[in-house]
């Protein structure tokens, strides 16, 4: 079995905001603007030839971690990474808010219950019907 992670300690200057970042071997993005650079095929190997800017596009939380998803502007590659305690919490919240807003406004059908009917290409009006009970188990 081959290892898929190589710890590479490197300091770098952020391509987006210009911040000087001191790497610890696990650092893969700027703690100020959360942007990264597409340089790895597997974390730490520096084998990707793309070199594009990877922008943060989503934030998710787990029991003990906050996960940041980056998408490469050049090739579209996506990668999920753990955040670090040094990461700017306001920047994380801004990414989460932007992702939530994009998810809400990207749907083709929007329901407005207080107005009575959903609006969309296949809407027949009214609320969706509830499935009839079959009487089993009650």
XYZ file of N, CA, C and O in Angstrom:
552
model
N 0.842 -1.180 0.000
C 0.000 0.000 0.000
C 0.891 1.249 0.000
O 1.815 1.353 0.792
N 0.621 2.188 -0.873
C 1.406 3.412 -0.936
C 0.765 4.485 -0.077
O -0.460 4.531 0.082
N 1.611 5.341 0.458
C 1.110 6.458 1.263
C 0.521 7.513 0.336
O 1.048 7.780 -0.730
N -0.564 8.104 0.753
C -1.215 9.109 -0.073
C -1.031 10.508 0.504
O -1.552 11.472 -0.017
N -0.268 10.620 1.597
C 0.000 11.927 2.194
C 1.496 12.057 2.426
O 2.131 11.154 2.973
N 2.058 13.158 1.996
C 3.459 13.453 2.227
C 3.523 14.777 2.969
O 3.038 15.795 2.457
N 4.097 14.750 4.162
C 4.213 15.996 4.925
C 5.329 16.831 4.325
O 6.490 16.423 4.308
N 4.965 18.003 3.812
C 5.917 18.903 3.178
C 5.832 20.249 3.874
O 4.822 20.944 3.766
N 6.872 20.609 4.601
C 6.897 21.876 5.322
C 7.429 22.957 4.398
O 8.587 22.913 3.985
N 6.578 23.914 4.052
C 6.963 25.008 3.157
C 6.287 26.294 3.602
O 5.120 26.291 3.971
N 7.035 27.377 3.537
C 6.461 28.708 3.724
C 6.103 29.221 2.327
O 6.735 28.845 1.339
N 5.056 30.062 2.245
C 4.660 30.585 0.937
C 3.998 31.937 1.076
O 3.617 32.347 2.176
N 3.904 32.631 -0.031
C 3.191 33.902 -0.099
C 1.894 33.633 -0.840
O 1.905 33.066 -1.940
N 0.772 34.033 -0.260
C -0.545 33.794 -0.859
C -0.655 34.516 -2.203
O -0.323 35.699 -2.316
N -1.117 33.792 -3.220
C -1.291 34.362 -4.558
C -2.422 35.383 -4.615
O -2.449 36.244 -5.485
N -3.388 35.275 -3.683
C -4.573 36.120 -3.734
C -4.417 37.387 -2.903
O -4.594 38.495 -3.397
N -4.060 37.239 -1.618
C -4.007 38.410 -0.739
C -2.589 38.854 -0.409
O -2.402 39.910 0.200
N -1.583 38.061 -0.770
C -0.200 38.442 -0.546
C 0.324 38.208 0.862
O 1.439 38.621 1.183
N -0.439 37.539 1.708
C 0.004 37.274 3.077
C 1.143 36.263 3.084
O 1.147 35.303 2.312
N 2.126 36.494 3.954
C 3.219 35.537 4.138
C 2.723 34.453 5.091
O 2.284 34.747 6.206
N 2.762 33.198 4.641
C 2.228 32.080 5.422
C 3.374 31.167 5.813
O 4.167 30.752 4.967
N 3.457 30.859 7.096
C 4.474 29.939 7.603
C 3.845 28.553 7.674
O 2.909 28.316 8.423
N 4.364 27.625 6.877
C 3.820 26.277 6.811
C 4.324 25.399 7.941
O 5.415 25.599 8.457
N 3.520 24.404 8.297
C 3.912 23.462 9.350
C 3.918 22.016 8.852
O 4.043 21.092 9.637
N 3.780 21.832 7.553
C 3.730 20.487 6.991
C 2.311 20.025 6.717
O 2.092 19.075 5.986
N 1.347 20.691 7.326
C -0.062 20.388 7.094
C -0.783 21.582 6.477
O -1.918 21.464 6.044
N -0.123 22.733 6.442
C -0.721 23.958 5.919
C -0.881 23.847 4.408
O 0.064 23.550 3.702
N -2.102 24.070 3.921
C -2.314 24.014 2.479
C -3.089 25.206 1.954
O -3.396 25.260 0.782
N -3.434 26.142 2.836
C -4.146 27.325 2.373
C -3.780 28.518 3.254
O -3.258 28.357 4.351
N -4.068 29.699 2.740
C -3.790 30.941 3.453
C -4.786 31.087 4.602
O -5.992 30.980 4.387
N -4.322 31.349 5.824
C -5.260 31.503 6.934
C -6.051 32.814 6.884
O -7.077 32.936 7.550
N -5.618 33.769 6.069
C -6.328 35.045 5.976
C -7.499 34.992 5.007
O -8.627 35.300 5.366
N -7.239 34.589 3.755
C -8.300 34.585 2.740
C -8.788 33.179 2.400
O -9.728 33.020 1.636
N -8.137 32.145 2.955
C -8.500 30.731 2.812
C -8.253 30.168 1.416
O -8.646 29.049 1.122
N -7.590 30.927 0.543
C -7.294 30.434 -0.807
C -6.060 29.547 -0.787
O -5.232 29.614 0.116
N -5.951 28.716 -1.809
C -4.859 27.767 -1.920
C -4.356 27.779 -3.359
O -4.830 28.570 -4.182
N -3.422 26.890 -3.652
C -2.908 26.755 -5.018
C -2.926 25.281 -5.380
O -2.569 24.431 -4.567
N -3.342 24.972 -6.595
C -3.455 23.578 -7.032
C -2.070 23.056 -7.403
O -1.628 23.190 -8.539
N -1.387 22.450 -6.427
C -0.044 21.924 -6.650
C 0.065 20.427 -6.363
O 1.069 19.819 -6.706
N -0.943 19.822 -5.728
C -0.863 18.420 -5.320
C -1.867 17.542 -6.052
O -3.013 17.934 -6.265
N -1.423 16.322 -6.394
C -2.337 15.274 -6.818
C -2.843 14.577 -5.561
O -4.029 14.431 -5.340
N -1.915 14.172 -4.707
C -2.211 13.661 -3.369
C -1.560 14.635 -2.401
O -0.475 15.159 -2.689
N -2.172 14.917 -1.255
C -1.664 15.961 -0.354
C -0.160 15.860 -0.081
O 0.336 14.835 0.356
N 0.550 16.941 -0.402
C 1.962 17.054 -0.123
C 2.896 16.570 -1.213
O 4.107 16.763 -1.121
N 2.396 15.962 -2.285
C 3.313 15.395 -3.283
C 3.819 16.406 -4.314
O 4.790 16.160 -5.008
N 3.175 17.544 -4.432
C 3.550 18.610 -5.374
C 3.637 18.108 -6.802
O 4.473 18.549 -7.589
N 2.763 17.181 -7.184
C 2.812 16.555 -8.506
C 1.794 17.113 -9.502
O 1.792 16.703 -10.654
N 0.941 18.037 -9.100
C -0.040 18.600 -10.032
C 0.627 19.674 -10.882
O 1.356 20.521 -10.373
N 0.378 19.659 -12.157
C 0.953 20.643 -13.056
C 0.093 21.869 -13.261
O 0.495 22.793 -13.941
N -1.084 21.901 -12.688
C -2.051 22.971 -12.929
C -1.569 24.315 -12.379
O -1.427 25.278 -13.112
N -1.379 24.402 -11.079
C -0.923 25.636 -10.455
C -1.970 26.711 -10.319
O -1.656 27.840 -9.955
N -3.239 26.396 -10.603
C -4.303 27.392 -10.522
C -4.658 27.764 -9.088
O -4.315 27.061 -8.140
N -5.356 28.877 -8.937
C -5.822 29.316 -7.625
C -7.027 28.467 -7.227
O -7.959 28.284 -8.017
N -6.982 27.955 -6.016
C -8.107 27.179 -5.485
C -8.841 28.052 -4.481
O -8.295 28.419 -3.446
N -10.067 28.396 -4.813
C -10.888 29.267 -3.959
C -11.753 28.421 -3.040
O -12.238 27.357 -3.423
N -12.011 28.906 -1.834
C -12.904 28.187 -0.925
C -14.348 28.321 -1.420
O -14.790 29.415 -1.764
N -15.053 27.188 -1.490
C -16.421 27.215 -2.008
C -17.445 26.661 -1.031
O -18.642 26.864 -1.226
N -17.003 25.970 0.009
C -17.951 25.400 0.968
C -17.260 25.142 2.296
O -16.050 24.938 2.351
N -18.055 25.145 3.354
C -17.590 24.837 4.704
C -18.573 23.848 5.296
O -19.782 24.014 5.160
N -18.044 22.797 5.922
C -18.912 21.857 6.632
C -18.308 21.575 7.986
O -17.098 21.672 8.176
N -19.152 21.253 8.934
C -18.666 20.964 10.270
C -18.892 19.502 10.590
O -19.863 18.896 10.139
N -17.970 18.962 11.342
C -18.063 17.614 11.881
C -17.947 17.731 13.393
O -17.804 18.829 13.926
N -17.942 16.606 14.061
C -17.884 16.629 15.524
C -16.677 17.407 16.034
O -16.802 18.252 16.898
N -15.495 17.140 15.492
C -14.287 17.793 15.986
C -13.541 18.593 14.929
O -12.463 19.095 15.196
N -14.077 18.696 13.735
C -13.379 19.362 12.640
C -14.296 20.316 11.890
O -15.509 20.162 11.877
N -13.666 21.289 11.257
C -14.337 22.125 10.263
C -13.615 21.846 8.959
O -12.388 21.909 8.889
N -14.372 21.482 7.933
C -13.806 21.090 6.647
C -14.091 22.185 5.619
O -15.218 22.661 5.497
N -13.058 22.550 4.880
C -13.146 23.580 3.856
C -12.982 22.909 2.498
O -12.083 22.095 2.312
N -13.855 23.218 1.554
C -13.747 22.673 0.203
C -13.229 23.764 -0.716
O -13.752 24.879 -0.725
N -12.181 23.428 -1.473
C -11.600 24.339 -2.455
C -11.927 23.849 -3.857
O -12.007 22.652 -4.090
N -12.086 24.771 -4.787
C -12.271 24.446 -6.203
C -11.259 25.245 -7.010
O -11.105 26.456 -6.813
N -10.564 24.560 -7.915
C -9.549 25.208 -8.742
C -10.233 26.051 -9.822
O -11.120 25.569 -10.536
N -9.815 27.298 -9.946
C -10.380 28.188 -10.963
C -9.975 27.784 -12.374
O -10.678 28.065 -13.319
N -8.838 27.122 -12.507
C -8.325 26.774 -13.823
C -8.908 25.460 -14.350
O -9.360 25.387 -15.479
N -8.884 24.406 -13.539
C -9.291 23.085 -14.042
C -10.544 22.520 -13.374
O -11.053 21.492 -13.799
N -11.036 23.164 -12.308
C -12.254 22.708 -11.651
C -12.058 21.636 -10.589
O -13.018 21.220 -9.951
N -10.825 21.182 -10.367
C -10.554 20.157 -9.356
C -11.038 20.632 -7.990
O -10.890 21.799 -7.635
N -11.647 19.723 -7.240
C -12.145 20.049 -5.894
C -11.397 19.201 -4.872
O -11.125 18.042 -5.109
N -11.122 19.797 -3.720
C -10.436 19.094 -2.645
C -10.970 19.594 -1.311
O -11.198 20.782 -1.127
N -11.190 18.658 -0.397
C -11.634 18.990 0.959
C -10.431 18.958 1.892
O -9.600 18.069 1.800
N -10.359 19.940 2.800
C -9.240 20.063 3.729
C -9.735 20.497 5.102
O -10.672 21.292 5.194
N -9.060 20.022 6.129
C -9.377 20.492 7.477
C -8.893 21.934 7.629
O -7.877 22.319 7.064
N -9.600 22.686 8.436
C -9.153 24.037 8.749
C -8.173 23.965 9.920
O -8.043 22.933 10.575
N -7.506 25.072 10.169
C -6.543 25.170 11.263
C -7.036 26.221 12.262
O -7.822 27.106 11.899
N -6.578 26.140 13.500
C -6.980 27.152 14.486
C -6.608 28.567 14.067
O -7.270 29.522 14.470
N -5.571 28.731 13.242
C -5.133 30.062 12.816
C -6.018 30.650 11.717
O -5.900 31.839 11.407
N -6.914 29.858 11.124
C -7.756 30.353 10.039
C -8.718 31.430 10.533
O -9.281 31.332 11.621
N -8.902 32.435 9.706
C -9.776 33.564 10.026
C -11.228 33.087 10.097
O -11.798 32.664 9.085
N -11.807 33.152 11.275
C -13.189 32.660 11.478
C -14.198 33.495 10.703
O -15.195 32.967 10.216
N -13.958 34.796 10.574
C -14.877 35.629 9.787
C -14.852 35.216 8.317
O -15.890 35.198 7.652
N -13.678 34.869 7.804
C -13.573 34.406 6.417
C -14.294 33.068 6.245
O -14.975 32.854 5.241
N -14.162 32.171 7.232
C -14.895 30.895 7.176
C -16.399 31.117 7.172
O -17.131 30.489 6.400
N -16.867 32.021 8.026
C -18.306 32.318 8.066
C -18.779 32.952 6.755
O -19.888 32.665 6.287
N -17.949 33.784 6.148
C -18.319 34.404 4.868
C -18.433 33.346 3.770
O -19.363 33.395 2.953
N -17.516 32.361 3.757
C -17.594 31.284 2.765
C -18.856 30.454 2.999
O -19.586 30.124 2.055
N -19.136 30.135 4.258
C -20.331 29.347 4.579
C -21.600 30.092 4.172
O -22.528 29.501 3.609
N -21.655 31.397 4.442
C -22.835 32.192 4.078
C -23.002 32.270 2.564
O -24.120 32.146 2.048
N -21.901 32.456 1.843
C -21.979 32.523 0.378
C -22.418 31.186 -0.205
O -23.220 31.146 -1.146
N -21.918 30.078 0.354
C -22.311 28.755 -0.134
C -23.784 28.490 0.141
O -24.502 27.949 -0.702
N -24.259 28.901 1.315
C -25.670 28.707 1.648
C -26.562 29.547 0.743
O -27.594 29.074 0.256
N -26.162 30.773 0.490
C -26.946 31.640 -0.388
C -26.985 31.088 -1.810
O -28.025 31.083 -2.457
N -25.854 30.582 -2.286
C -25.810 30.004 -3.627
C -26.699 28.772 -3.714
O -27.369 28.553 -4.722
N -26.728 27.971 -2.646
C -27.565 26.771 -2.642
C -29.047 27.136 -2.643
O -29.848 26.501 -3.325
N -29.412 28.162 -1.913
C -30.821 28.571 -1.829
C -31.308 29.142 -3.157
O -32.393 28.827 -3.619
N -30.498 29.961 -3.792
C -30.946 30.641 -5.000
C -30.628 29.896 -6.287
O -30.917 30.382 -7.362
N -30.049 28.698 -6.199
C -29.750 27.947 -7.412
C -30.843 26.950 -7.770
O -30.771 26.299 -8.785
N -31.866 26.818 -6.955
C -32.937 25.875 -7.255
C -33.857 26.440 -8.326
O -33.996 27.648 -8.481
N -34.518 25.561 -9.064
C -35.434 26.020 -10.108
C -36.848 26.184 -9.582
O -37.674 26.785 -10.233
N -37.127 25.643 -8.422
C -38.461 25.764 -7.842
C -38.344 26.316 -6.440
O -37.610 25.804 -5.615
N -39.035 27.398 -6.174
C -39.004 28.033 -4.869
C -40.413 28.011 -4.308
O -41.361 28.417 -4.975
N -40.564 27.522 -3.077
C -41.890 27.454 -2.459
C -42.090 28.643 -1.538
O -41.225 28.978 -0.744
N -43.233 29.279 -1.660
C -43.617 30.369 -0.792
C -44.912 29.962 -0.098
O -46.004 30.286 -0.568
N -44.828 29.223 1.039
C -46.030 28.700 1.679
C -47.020 29.781 2.082
O -48.218 29.585 1.997
N -46.533 30.946 2.503
C -47.454 31.992 2.928
C -48.226 32.596 1.746
O -49.253 33.214 1.934
N -47.739 32.377 0.525
C -48.428 32.891 -0.643
C -49.322 31.848 -1.286
O -50.047 32.154 -2.209
N -49.194 30.593 -0.835
C -50.125 29.593 -1.313
C -49.605 28.557 -2.272
O -50.034 27.437 -2.243
N -48.671 28.873 -3.159
C -48.256 27.860 -4.121
C -46.782 27.999 -4.480
O -46.233 29.085 -4.435
N -46.163 26.867 -4.844
C -44.781 26.945 -5.291
C -44.697 27.555 -6.684
O -45.644 27.482 -7.457
N -43.584 28.149 -6.957
C -43.352 28.752 -8.257
C -42.256 27.940 -8.937
O -41.206 27.716 -8.370
N -42.515 27.471 -10.134
C -41.515 26.681 -10.842
C -42.091 26.100 -12.106
O -43.288 26.226 -12.385
N -41.257 25.417 -12.890
C -41.699 24.925 -14.187
C -42.761 23.833 -14.111
O -43.596 23.729 -14.993
N -42.742 23.019 -13.052
C -43.691 21.910 -12.975
C -44.718 22.084 -11.871
O -45.336 21.128 -11.440
N -44.911 23.286 -11.390
C -45.806 23.466 -10.253
C -47.257 23.419 -10.704
O -47.658 24.034 -11.672
N -48.039 22.643 -9.950
C -49.458 22.528 -10.224
C -50.261 23.367 -9.248
O -51.470 23.398 -9.301
N -49.569 24.032 -8.331
C -50.249 24.858 -7.346
C -50.562 24.064 -6.097
O -50.643 22.849 -6.087
N -50.737 24.772 -4.998
C -51.071 24.120 -3.732
C -49.880 23.404 -3.119
O -48.785 23.419 -3.634
N -50.167 22.777 -1.996
C -49.129 22.022 -1.304
C -49.022 20.628 -1.874
O -49.993 20.100 -2.403
N -47.850 19.983 -1.732
C -47.735 18.603 -2.192
C -48.652 17.701 -1.376
O -48.875 17.929 -0.192
N -49.201 16.698 -2.026
C -50.109 15.796 -1.337
C -49.350 14.856 -0.440
O -48.261 14.421 -0.761
N -49.972 14.529 0.699
C -49.375 13.559 1.609
C -49.714 12.167 1.133
O -50.779 11.924 0.590
N -48.810 11.250 1.362
C -49.032 9.874 0.973
C -50.106 9.279 1.866
O -50.136 9.494 3.074
N -51.025 8.537 1.279
C -52.121 7.926 2.027
C -51.596 6.847 2.966
O -50.692 6.105 2.629
N -52.170 6.789 4.141
C -51.776 5.756 5.099
C -52.411 4.445 4.709
O -53.559 4.392 4.291
N -51.655 3.388 4.888
C -52.177 2.073 4.501
C -52.797 1.339 5.668
O -53.439 0.316 5.476
N -52.602 1.834 6.862
C -53.213 1.190 8.021
C -52.334 0.110 8.646
O -52.678 -0.454 9.659
N -51.218 -0.191 8.020
C -50.346 -1.210 8.584
C -49.586 -0.615 9.768
O -49.095 0.489 9.730
N -49.460 -1.417 10.824
C -48.665 -1.044 11.970
C -49.265 -0.021 12.873
O -48.641 0.459 13.794
N -50.494 0.347 12.694
C -51.118 1.341 13.578
C -52.384 0.805 14.144
O -53.167 0.179 13.680
